[in-house]
Coordinates of C-alpha atoms in Angstrom, one line a residue:
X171 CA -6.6 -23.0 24.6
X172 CA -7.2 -19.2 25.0
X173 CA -5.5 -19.4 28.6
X174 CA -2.1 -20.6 27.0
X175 CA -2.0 -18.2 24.4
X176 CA -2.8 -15.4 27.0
X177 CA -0.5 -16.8 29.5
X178 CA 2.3 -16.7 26.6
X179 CA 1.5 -13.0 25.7
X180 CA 2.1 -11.9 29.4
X181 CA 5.1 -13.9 29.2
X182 CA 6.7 -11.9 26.1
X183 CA 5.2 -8.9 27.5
X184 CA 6.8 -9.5 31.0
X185 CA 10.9 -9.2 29.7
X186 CA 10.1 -6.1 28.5
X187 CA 11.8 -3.6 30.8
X188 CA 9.1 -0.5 31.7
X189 CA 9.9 1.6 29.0
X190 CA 11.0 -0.8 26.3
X191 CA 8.0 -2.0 25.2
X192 CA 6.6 1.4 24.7
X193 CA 9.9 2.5 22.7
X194 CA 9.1 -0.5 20.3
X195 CA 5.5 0.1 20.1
X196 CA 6.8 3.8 19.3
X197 CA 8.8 2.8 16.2
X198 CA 6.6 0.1 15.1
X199 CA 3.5 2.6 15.1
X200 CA 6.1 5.1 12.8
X201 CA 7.8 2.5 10.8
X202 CA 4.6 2.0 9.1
X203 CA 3.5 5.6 8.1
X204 CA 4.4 8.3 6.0
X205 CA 6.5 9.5 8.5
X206 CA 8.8 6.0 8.6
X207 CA 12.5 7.5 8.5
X208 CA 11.9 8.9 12.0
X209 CA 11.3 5.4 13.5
X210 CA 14.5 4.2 11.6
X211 CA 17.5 5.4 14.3
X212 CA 15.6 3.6 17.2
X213 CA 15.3 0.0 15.4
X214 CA 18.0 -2.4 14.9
X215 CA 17.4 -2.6 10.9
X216 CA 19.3 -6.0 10.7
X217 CA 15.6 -7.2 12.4
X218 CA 13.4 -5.5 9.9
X219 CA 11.7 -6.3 7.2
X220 CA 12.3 -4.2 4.3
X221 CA 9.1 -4.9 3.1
X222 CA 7.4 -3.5 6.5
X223 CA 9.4 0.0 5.7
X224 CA 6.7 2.7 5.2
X225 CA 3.9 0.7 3.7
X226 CA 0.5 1.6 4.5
X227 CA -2.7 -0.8 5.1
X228 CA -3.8 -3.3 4.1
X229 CA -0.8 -4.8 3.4
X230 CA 0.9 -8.5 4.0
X231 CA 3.4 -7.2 6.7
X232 CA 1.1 -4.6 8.2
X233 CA 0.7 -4.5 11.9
X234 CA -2.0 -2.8 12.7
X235 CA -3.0 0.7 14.9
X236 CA -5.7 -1.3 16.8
X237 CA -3.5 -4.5 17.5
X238 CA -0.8 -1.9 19.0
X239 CA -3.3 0.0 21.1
X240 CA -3.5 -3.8 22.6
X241 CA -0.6 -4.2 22.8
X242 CA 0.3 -1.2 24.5
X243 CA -2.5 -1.7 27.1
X244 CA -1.7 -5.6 27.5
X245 CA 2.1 -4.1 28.4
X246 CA 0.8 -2.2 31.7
X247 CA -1.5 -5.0 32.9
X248 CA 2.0 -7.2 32.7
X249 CA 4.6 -5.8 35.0
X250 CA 8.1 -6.7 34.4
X251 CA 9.2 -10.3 35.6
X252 CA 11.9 -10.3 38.9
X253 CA 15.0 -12.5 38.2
X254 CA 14.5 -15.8 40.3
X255 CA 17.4 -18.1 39.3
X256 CA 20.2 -16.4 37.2
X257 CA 19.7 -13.8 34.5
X258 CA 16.4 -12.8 32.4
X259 CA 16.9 -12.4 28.9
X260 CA 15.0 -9.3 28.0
X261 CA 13.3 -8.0 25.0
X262 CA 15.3 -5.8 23.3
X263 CA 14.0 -2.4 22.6
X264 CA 14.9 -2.2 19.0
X265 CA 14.6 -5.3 17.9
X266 CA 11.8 -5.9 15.6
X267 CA 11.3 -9.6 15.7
X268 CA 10.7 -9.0 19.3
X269 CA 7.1 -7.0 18.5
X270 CA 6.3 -9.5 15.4
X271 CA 6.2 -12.1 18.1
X272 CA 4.2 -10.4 20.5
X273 CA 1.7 -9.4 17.5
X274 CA 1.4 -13.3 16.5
X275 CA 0.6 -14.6 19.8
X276 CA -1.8 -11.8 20.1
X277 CA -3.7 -12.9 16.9
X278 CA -3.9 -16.0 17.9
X279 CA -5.0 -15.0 21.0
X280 CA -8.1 -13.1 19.7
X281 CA -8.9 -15.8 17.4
X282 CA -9.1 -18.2 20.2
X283 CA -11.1 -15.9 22.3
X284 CA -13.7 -15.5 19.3
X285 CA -15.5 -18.4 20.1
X286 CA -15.7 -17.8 23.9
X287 CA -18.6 -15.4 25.2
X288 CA -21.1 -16.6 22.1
X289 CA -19.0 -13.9 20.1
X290 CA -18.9 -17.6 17.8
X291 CA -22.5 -17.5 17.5
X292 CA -23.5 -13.7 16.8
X293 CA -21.4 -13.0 13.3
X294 CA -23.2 -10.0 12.7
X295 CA -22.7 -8.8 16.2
X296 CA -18.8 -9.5 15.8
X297 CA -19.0 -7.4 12.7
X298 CA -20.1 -4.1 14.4
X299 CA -17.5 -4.9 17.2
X300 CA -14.7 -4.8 14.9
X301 CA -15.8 -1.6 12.5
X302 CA -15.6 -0.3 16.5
X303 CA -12.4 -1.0 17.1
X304 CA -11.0 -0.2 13.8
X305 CA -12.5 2.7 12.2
X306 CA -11.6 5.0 14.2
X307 CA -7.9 4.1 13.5
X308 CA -8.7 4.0 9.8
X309 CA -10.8 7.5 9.2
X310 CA -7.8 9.5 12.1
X311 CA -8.6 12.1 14.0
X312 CA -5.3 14.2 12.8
X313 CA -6.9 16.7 10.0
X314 CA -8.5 19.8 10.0
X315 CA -12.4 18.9 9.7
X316 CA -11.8 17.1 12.9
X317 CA -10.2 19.8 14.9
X318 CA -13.1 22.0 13.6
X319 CA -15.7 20.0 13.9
X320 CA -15.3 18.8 17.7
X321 CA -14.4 22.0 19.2
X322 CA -17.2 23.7 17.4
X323 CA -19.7 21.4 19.0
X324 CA -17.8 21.1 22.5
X325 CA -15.2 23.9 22.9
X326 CA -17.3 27.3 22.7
X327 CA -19.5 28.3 25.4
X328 CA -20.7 26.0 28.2
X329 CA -18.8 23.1 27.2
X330 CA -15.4 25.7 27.4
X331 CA -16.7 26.2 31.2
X332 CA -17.2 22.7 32.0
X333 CA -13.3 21.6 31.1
X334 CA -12.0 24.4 32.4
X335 CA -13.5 23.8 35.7
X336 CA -13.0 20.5 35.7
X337 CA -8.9 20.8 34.8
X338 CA -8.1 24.3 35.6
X339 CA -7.0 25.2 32.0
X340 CA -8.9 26.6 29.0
X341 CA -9.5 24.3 25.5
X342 CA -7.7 26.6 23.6
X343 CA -4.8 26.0 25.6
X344 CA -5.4 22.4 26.2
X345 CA -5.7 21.7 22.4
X346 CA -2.3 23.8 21.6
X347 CA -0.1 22.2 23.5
X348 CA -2.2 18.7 22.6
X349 CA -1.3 19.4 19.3
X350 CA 2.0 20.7 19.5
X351 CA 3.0 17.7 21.8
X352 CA 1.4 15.6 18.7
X353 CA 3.3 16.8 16.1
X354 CA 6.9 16.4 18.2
X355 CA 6.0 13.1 19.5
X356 CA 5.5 12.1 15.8
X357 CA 9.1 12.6 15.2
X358 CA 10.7 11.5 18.4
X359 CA 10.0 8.6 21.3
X360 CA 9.9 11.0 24.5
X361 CA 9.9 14.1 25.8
X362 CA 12.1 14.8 28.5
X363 CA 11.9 18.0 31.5
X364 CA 12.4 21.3 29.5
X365 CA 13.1 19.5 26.1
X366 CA 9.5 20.0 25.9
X367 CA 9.1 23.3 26.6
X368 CA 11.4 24.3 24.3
X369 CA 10.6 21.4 21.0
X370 CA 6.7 22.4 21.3
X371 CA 7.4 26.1 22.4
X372 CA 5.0 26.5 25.4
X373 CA 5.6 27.9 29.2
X374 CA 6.4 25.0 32.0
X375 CA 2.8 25.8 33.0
X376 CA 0.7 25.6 30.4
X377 CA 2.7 22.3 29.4
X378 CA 2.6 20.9 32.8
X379 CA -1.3 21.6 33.4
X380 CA -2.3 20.5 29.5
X381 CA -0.6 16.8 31.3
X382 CA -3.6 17.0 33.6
X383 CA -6.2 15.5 31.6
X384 CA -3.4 13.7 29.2
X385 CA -1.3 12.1 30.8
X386 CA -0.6 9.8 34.0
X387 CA 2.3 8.7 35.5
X388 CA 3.4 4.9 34.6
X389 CA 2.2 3.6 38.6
X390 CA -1.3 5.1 38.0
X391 CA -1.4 4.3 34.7
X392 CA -1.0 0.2 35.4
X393 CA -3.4 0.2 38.4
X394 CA -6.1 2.0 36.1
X395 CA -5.0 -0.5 33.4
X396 CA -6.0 -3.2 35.4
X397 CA -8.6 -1.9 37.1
X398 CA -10.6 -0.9 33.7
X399 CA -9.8 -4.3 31.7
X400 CA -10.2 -6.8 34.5
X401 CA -13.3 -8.2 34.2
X402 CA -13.6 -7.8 30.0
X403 CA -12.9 -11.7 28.9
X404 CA -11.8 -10.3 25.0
X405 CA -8.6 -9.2 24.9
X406 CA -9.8 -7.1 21.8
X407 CA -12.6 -5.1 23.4
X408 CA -11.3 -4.5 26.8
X409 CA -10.9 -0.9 27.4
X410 CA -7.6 1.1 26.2
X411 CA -6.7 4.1 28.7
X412 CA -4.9 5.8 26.3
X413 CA -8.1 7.1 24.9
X414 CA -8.4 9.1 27.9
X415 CA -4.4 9.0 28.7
X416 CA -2.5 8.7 25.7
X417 CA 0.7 9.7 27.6
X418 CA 2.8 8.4 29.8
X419 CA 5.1 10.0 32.5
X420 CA 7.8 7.6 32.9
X421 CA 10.0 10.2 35.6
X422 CA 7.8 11.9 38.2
X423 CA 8.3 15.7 38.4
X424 CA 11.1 15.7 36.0
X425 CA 9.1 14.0 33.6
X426 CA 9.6 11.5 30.9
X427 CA 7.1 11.7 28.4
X428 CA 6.2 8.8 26.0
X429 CA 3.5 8.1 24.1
X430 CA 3.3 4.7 22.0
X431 CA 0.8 6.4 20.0
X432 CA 0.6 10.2 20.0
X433 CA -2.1 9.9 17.0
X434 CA -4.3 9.1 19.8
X435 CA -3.3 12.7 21.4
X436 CA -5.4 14.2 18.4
X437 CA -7.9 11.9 19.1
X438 CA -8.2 12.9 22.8
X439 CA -8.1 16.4 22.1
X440 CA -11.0 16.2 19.4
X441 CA -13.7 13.3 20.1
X442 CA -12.3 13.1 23.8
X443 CA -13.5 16.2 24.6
X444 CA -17.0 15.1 24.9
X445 CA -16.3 12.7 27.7
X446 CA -14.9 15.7 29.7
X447 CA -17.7 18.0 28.8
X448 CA -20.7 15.8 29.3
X449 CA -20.4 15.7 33.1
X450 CA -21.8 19.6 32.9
X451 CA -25.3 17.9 32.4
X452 CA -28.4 19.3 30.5
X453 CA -27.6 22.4 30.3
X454 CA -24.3 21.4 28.5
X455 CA -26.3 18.0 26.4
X456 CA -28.4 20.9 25.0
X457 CA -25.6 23.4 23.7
X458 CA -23.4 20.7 22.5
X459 CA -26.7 19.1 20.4
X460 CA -28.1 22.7 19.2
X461 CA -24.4 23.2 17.7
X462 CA -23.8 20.2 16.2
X463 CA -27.4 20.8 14.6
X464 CA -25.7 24.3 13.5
X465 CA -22.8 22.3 12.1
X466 CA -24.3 19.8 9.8
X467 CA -26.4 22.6 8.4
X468 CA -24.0 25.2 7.9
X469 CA -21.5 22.3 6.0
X470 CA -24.9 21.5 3.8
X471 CA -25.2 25.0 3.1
X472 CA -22.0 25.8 1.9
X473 CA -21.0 22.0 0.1
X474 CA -24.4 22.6 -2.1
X475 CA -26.0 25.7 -2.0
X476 CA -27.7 25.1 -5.3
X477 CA -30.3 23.0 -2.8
X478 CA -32.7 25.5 -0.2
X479 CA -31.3 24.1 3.6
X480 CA -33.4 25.6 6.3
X481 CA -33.1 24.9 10.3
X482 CA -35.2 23.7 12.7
X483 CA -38.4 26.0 12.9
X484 CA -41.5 25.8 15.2
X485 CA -45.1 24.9 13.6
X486 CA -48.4 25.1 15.6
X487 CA -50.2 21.8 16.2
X488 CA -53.6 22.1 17.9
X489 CA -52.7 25.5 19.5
X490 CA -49.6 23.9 20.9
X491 CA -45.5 24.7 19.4
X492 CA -44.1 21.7 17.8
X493 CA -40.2 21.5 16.0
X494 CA -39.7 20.3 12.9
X495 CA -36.4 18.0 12.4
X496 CA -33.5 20.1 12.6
X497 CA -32.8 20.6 9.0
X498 CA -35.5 20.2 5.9
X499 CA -33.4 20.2 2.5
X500 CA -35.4 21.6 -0.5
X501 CA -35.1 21.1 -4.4
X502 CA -37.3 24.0 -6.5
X503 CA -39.4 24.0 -3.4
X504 CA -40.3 20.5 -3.1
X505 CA -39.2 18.8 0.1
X506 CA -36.5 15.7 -0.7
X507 CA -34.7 15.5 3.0
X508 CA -35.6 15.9 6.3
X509 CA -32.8 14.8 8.9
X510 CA -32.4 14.3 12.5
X511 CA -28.5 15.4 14.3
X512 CA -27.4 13.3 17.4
X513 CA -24.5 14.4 19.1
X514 CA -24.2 11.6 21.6
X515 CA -21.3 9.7 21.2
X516 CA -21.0 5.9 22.2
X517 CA -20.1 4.4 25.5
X518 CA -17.8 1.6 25.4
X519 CA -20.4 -1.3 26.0
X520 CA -22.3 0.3 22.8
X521 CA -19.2 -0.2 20.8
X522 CA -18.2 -3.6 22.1
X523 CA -20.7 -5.0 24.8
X524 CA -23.4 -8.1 24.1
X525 CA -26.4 -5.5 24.0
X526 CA -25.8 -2.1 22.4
X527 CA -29.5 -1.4 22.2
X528 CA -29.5 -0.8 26.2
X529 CA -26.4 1.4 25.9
X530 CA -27.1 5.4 26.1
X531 CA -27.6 7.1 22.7
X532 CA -30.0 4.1 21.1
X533 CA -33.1 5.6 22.2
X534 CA -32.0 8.7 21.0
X535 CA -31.8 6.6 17.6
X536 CA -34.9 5.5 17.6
X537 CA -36.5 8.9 18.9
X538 CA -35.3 10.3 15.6
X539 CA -36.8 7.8 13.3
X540 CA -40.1 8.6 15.3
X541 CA -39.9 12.7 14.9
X542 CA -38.8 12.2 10.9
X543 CA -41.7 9.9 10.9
X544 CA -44.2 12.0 12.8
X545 CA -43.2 14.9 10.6
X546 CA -44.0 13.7 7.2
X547 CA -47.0 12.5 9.2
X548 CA -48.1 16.1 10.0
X549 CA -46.6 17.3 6.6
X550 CA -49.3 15.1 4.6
X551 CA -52.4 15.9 6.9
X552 CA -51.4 19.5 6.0
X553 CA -50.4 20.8 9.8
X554 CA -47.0 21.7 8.3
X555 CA -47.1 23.5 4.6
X556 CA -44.0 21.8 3.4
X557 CA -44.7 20.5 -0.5
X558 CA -43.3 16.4 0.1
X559 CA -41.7 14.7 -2.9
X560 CA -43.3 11.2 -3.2
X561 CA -38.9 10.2 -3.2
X562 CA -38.4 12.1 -0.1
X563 CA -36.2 10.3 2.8
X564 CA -34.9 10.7 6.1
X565 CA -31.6 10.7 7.2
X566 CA -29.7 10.5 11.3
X567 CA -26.4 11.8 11.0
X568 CA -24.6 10.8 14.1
X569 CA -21.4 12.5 15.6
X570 CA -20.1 8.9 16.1
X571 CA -20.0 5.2 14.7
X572 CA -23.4 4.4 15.5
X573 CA -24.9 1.8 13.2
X574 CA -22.1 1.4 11.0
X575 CA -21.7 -2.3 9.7
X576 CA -25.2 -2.7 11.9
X577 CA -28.1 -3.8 10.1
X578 CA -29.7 -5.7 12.6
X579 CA -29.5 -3.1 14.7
X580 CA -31.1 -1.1 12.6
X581 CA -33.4 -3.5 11.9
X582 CA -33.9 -3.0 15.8
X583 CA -34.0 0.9 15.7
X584 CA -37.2 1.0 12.9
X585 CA -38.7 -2.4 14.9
X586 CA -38.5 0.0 18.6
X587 CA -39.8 3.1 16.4
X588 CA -42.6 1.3 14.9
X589 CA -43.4 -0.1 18.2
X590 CA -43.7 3.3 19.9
X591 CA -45.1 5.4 17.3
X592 CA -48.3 5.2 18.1
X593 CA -48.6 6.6 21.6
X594 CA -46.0 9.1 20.4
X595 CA -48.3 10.7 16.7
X596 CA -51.4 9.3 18.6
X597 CA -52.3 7.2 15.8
X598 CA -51.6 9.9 13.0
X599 CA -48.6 8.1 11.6
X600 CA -49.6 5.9 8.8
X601 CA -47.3 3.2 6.8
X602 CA -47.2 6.0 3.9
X603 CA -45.5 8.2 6.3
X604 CA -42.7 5.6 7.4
X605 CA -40.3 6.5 4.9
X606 CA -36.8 5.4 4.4
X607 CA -34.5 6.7 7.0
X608 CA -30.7 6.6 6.3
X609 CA -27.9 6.4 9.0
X610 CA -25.0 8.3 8.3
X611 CA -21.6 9.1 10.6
X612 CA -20.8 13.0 9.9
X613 CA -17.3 12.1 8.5
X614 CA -19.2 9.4 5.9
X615 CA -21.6 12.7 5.2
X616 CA -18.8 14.7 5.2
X617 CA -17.0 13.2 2.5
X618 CA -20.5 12.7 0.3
X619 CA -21.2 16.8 0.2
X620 CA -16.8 17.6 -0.5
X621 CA -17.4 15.4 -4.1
X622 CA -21.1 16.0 -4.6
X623 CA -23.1 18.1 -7.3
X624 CA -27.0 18.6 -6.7
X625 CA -27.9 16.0 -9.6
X626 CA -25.3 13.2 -7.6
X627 CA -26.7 14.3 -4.3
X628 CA -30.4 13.6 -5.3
X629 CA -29.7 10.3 -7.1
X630 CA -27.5 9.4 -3.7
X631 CA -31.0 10.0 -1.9
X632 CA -32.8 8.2 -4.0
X633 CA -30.0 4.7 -4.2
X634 CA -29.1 5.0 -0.2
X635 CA -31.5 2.4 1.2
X636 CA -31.5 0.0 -1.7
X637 CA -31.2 -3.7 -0.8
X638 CA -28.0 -4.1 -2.8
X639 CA -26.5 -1.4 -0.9
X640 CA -27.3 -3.1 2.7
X641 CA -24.4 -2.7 4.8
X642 CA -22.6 0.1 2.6
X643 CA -20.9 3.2 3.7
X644 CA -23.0 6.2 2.0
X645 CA -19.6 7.7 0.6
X646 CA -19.3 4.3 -1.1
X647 CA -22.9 4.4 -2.5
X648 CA -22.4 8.0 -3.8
X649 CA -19.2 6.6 -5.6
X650 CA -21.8 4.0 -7.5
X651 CA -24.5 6.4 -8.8
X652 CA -24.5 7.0 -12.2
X653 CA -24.2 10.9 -12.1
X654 CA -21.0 10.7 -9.4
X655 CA -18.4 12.9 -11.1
X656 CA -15.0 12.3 -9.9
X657 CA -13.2 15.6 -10.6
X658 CA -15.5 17.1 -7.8
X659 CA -13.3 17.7 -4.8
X660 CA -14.4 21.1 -2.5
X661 CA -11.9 22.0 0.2
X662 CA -13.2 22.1 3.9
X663 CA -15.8 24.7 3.7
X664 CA -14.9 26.3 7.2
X665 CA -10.9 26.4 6.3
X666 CA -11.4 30.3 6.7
X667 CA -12.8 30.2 10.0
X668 CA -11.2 27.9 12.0
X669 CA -9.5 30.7 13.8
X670 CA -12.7 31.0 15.3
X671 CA -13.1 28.1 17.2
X672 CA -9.0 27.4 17.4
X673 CA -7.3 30.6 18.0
X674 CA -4.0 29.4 17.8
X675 CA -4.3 27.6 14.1
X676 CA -3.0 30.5 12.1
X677 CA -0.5 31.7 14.4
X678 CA 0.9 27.6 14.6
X679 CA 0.7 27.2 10.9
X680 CA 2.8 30.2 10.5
X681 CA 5.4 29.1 12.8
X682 CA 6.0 25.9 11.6

């Protein structure tokens, strides 16, 4: 039953003319934001819902980010039908039945396909797949701890030297006219020749070599389409190209520029940029891991400075160095937090594929439960002088989704780190060592240290792993403790230096 309901998708999809489908996508993707009177001049509004005007999800007459992204990449694997006997009636551009009928045969689409693969059979597996597709649509990419964050950790230093070799043109660059394409693209369907240079104020150069790692032209664009989702049976999980592409060049040289949806230029200029960096190698895993340790310290610092937050430090075990976790968290000297920072973010087939344990990045997982659990190991045989509260936990903070929605993966993660611990801590680690660990993305730990007070943040701590709290986000869990005080709300703590990492920030925000 799955065929005919895929076979009818391509069909809708195939009246579309090229660009059509993209325009529609377009106004869709704005009707249903804050931004919704901008989408309103390119729909016919005798086809829309009222209701659908400007509402935000969840919500009856939603359409969501995630099924558009589909959509969008389902539109360049389908090329345009040829006339055979008289006249095809094509899609209209602006008409928003047209997209409400692609979306519907899309759903059932993916509910078909959700029993084909053993997808049916593995619920909890399902789960982690879809937090995958759809959180990153429902955290965004587009504010300012994002921008920070990600070209802290892989815009400075090596990383800088890796994209620039790779695309002849510096981040800073890259990620001004990212953004300024962005924020124009918001507010209009296209681009065209020097329209562009003159909406998003940039030379025809930087513009044109900012395209390089942005955009492809629509021929290229379809044959990596279908190269990349060919053999991927769920329509849901195949791979989208506008993560690495979000724009399309519809008019060679002149160029066209269209992009069905330019949130996922922010995104490409912010998380992408690891997947251009981490070519560089070693050399470049190391810097990009050392300064998203820096990071997640510096934010603890400055959220709750009442607590003592030291960095990673060397101690000596049997005449040889050996590093602590990279950062201990102290209350009146007593130790109540030692985490673990993992950079590494998640390769499609971690996100979306039958086994995410053999995917790169789940070792790292379970190498930082080991170190947390070899270090309150060596903390309570007295090789490291740190006073242990008999509450104290450990915590992974990840610069991606890992784990999210996942508990039986990380039932997996403590099941591979209790398996190896004891060739790793030859044989020191005992069950009293083996302390709760809590997985955290940075955003979720992000949002837990802006509302937090020292009393909330301890109790949070103390709460995080409880059974009645199994699958819970541990912004969620910090809303539930008893000492949570809502009135809490600190800015971004780096707000006065993101200059520093994105040179142009001050001098945009003063031009617009």
């Amino acid at each position: 039953m799955h065929a005919h309901h895929k076979k009818e998708l391509h069909k809708l999809l195939s009246r579309f003319k090229d660009e059509d489908l993209f325009n529609l996508i377009w106004a869709t993707n704005i009707l249903q934001t804050e931004n919704y009177r901008r989408a309103l001049p390119h729909l016919d509004l005798k086809t829309v819902n009222p209701k659908a005007v400007g509402i935000q999800e969840p919500h009856e007459f939603a359409i969501h980010k995630w099924e558009l992204e589909t959509l969008a990449n389902e539109g360049l694997t389908t090329p345009p039908s040829a006339p055979r006997k008289g006249k095809i009636i094509r899609m209209k551009h602006d008409h928003y039945g047209n997209i409400v009928a692609c979306i519907n045969r899309l759903r059932k689409l993916e509910n078909k396909e959700f029993s084909v693969g053993g997808h049916k059979k593995n619920i909890f597996g399902e789960l982690v797949r879809i937090g995958n597709r759809q959180f990153p649509w429902q955290v965004g990419s587009a504010n300012m701890a994002n921008l920070y964050r990600n070209n802290f950790v892989y815009g400075q230093g090596k990383c800088a030297e890796e994209f620039r070799k790779k695309f002849q043109i510096s981040i800073t660059d890259f990620s001004k006219v990212s953004f300024a394409l962005h924020a124009s693209l918001m507010s209009r369907p296209s681009l065209s020749g020097d329209q562009a240079f003159k909406v998003i104020g940039v030379s025809e150069e930087a513009y044109r070599a900012a395209l390089r790692p942005l955009c492809l032209p629509l021929t290229e664009a379809r044959r990596l389409a279908t190269t990349e989702r060919r053999n991927v049976i769920h329509v849901a999980y195949k791979p989208s190209i506008f993560r690495q592409y979000p724009c399309i060049n519809f008019s060679g040289k002149d160029l066209r520029i269209r992009s069905p949806l330019p949130q996922l230029i922010m995104d490409r200029m912010t998380t992408g940029l690891f997947y251009d960096v981490v070519s560089g190698g070693g050399p470049v895993r190391d810097e990009y891991g050392r300064r998203f340790e820096e990071y997640c310290l510096n934010f603890s610092q400055r959220s709750l400075p009442e607590l003592s937050w030291q960095p990673e430090e060397q101690y000596k075990l049997k005449k040889s160095p050996v590093d602590t976790p990279d950062i201990l968290c102290f209350d009146s000297g007593s130790l109540i937090l030692v985490a673990e920072c993992k950079a590494t973010r998640m390769s499609r087939e971690a996100m979306f594929g039958q086994d995410p344990t053999s995917e790169r990045g789940f070792a790292d997982l379970v190498k930082a439960v080991k170190q947390i659990w070899r270090f309150f190991a060596h903390c309570r045989l007295g090789k490291h002088s740190a006073n242990v509260n008999p509450d104290a936990v450990g915590m992974v903070i990840t610069l991606d989704n890992w784990l999210v929605m996942a508990e039986k993966l990380k039932e997996e993660v403590f099941r591979r780190a209790d398996r190896e611990i004891a060739s790793f801590s030859q044989d020191l680690v005992r069950s009293i060592d083996k302390r709760r660990v809590i997985f955290t993305p940075v955003q979720q730990y992000e949002r837990v240290m802006s509302t937090a007070t020292k009393t909330s943040f301890t109790q949070l701590l103390s709460q995080a792993t409880a059974t009645k709290h199994t699958g819970w986000n541990l912004d969620m869990i910090h809303e539930e403790v008893s000492s949570f005080d809502s009135s809490v709300d600190r800015e971004f703590p780096f707000i006065g230096d993101i200059q520093d990492v994105v040179p142009w920030w001050n001098s945009f925000a003063k031009d617009s």
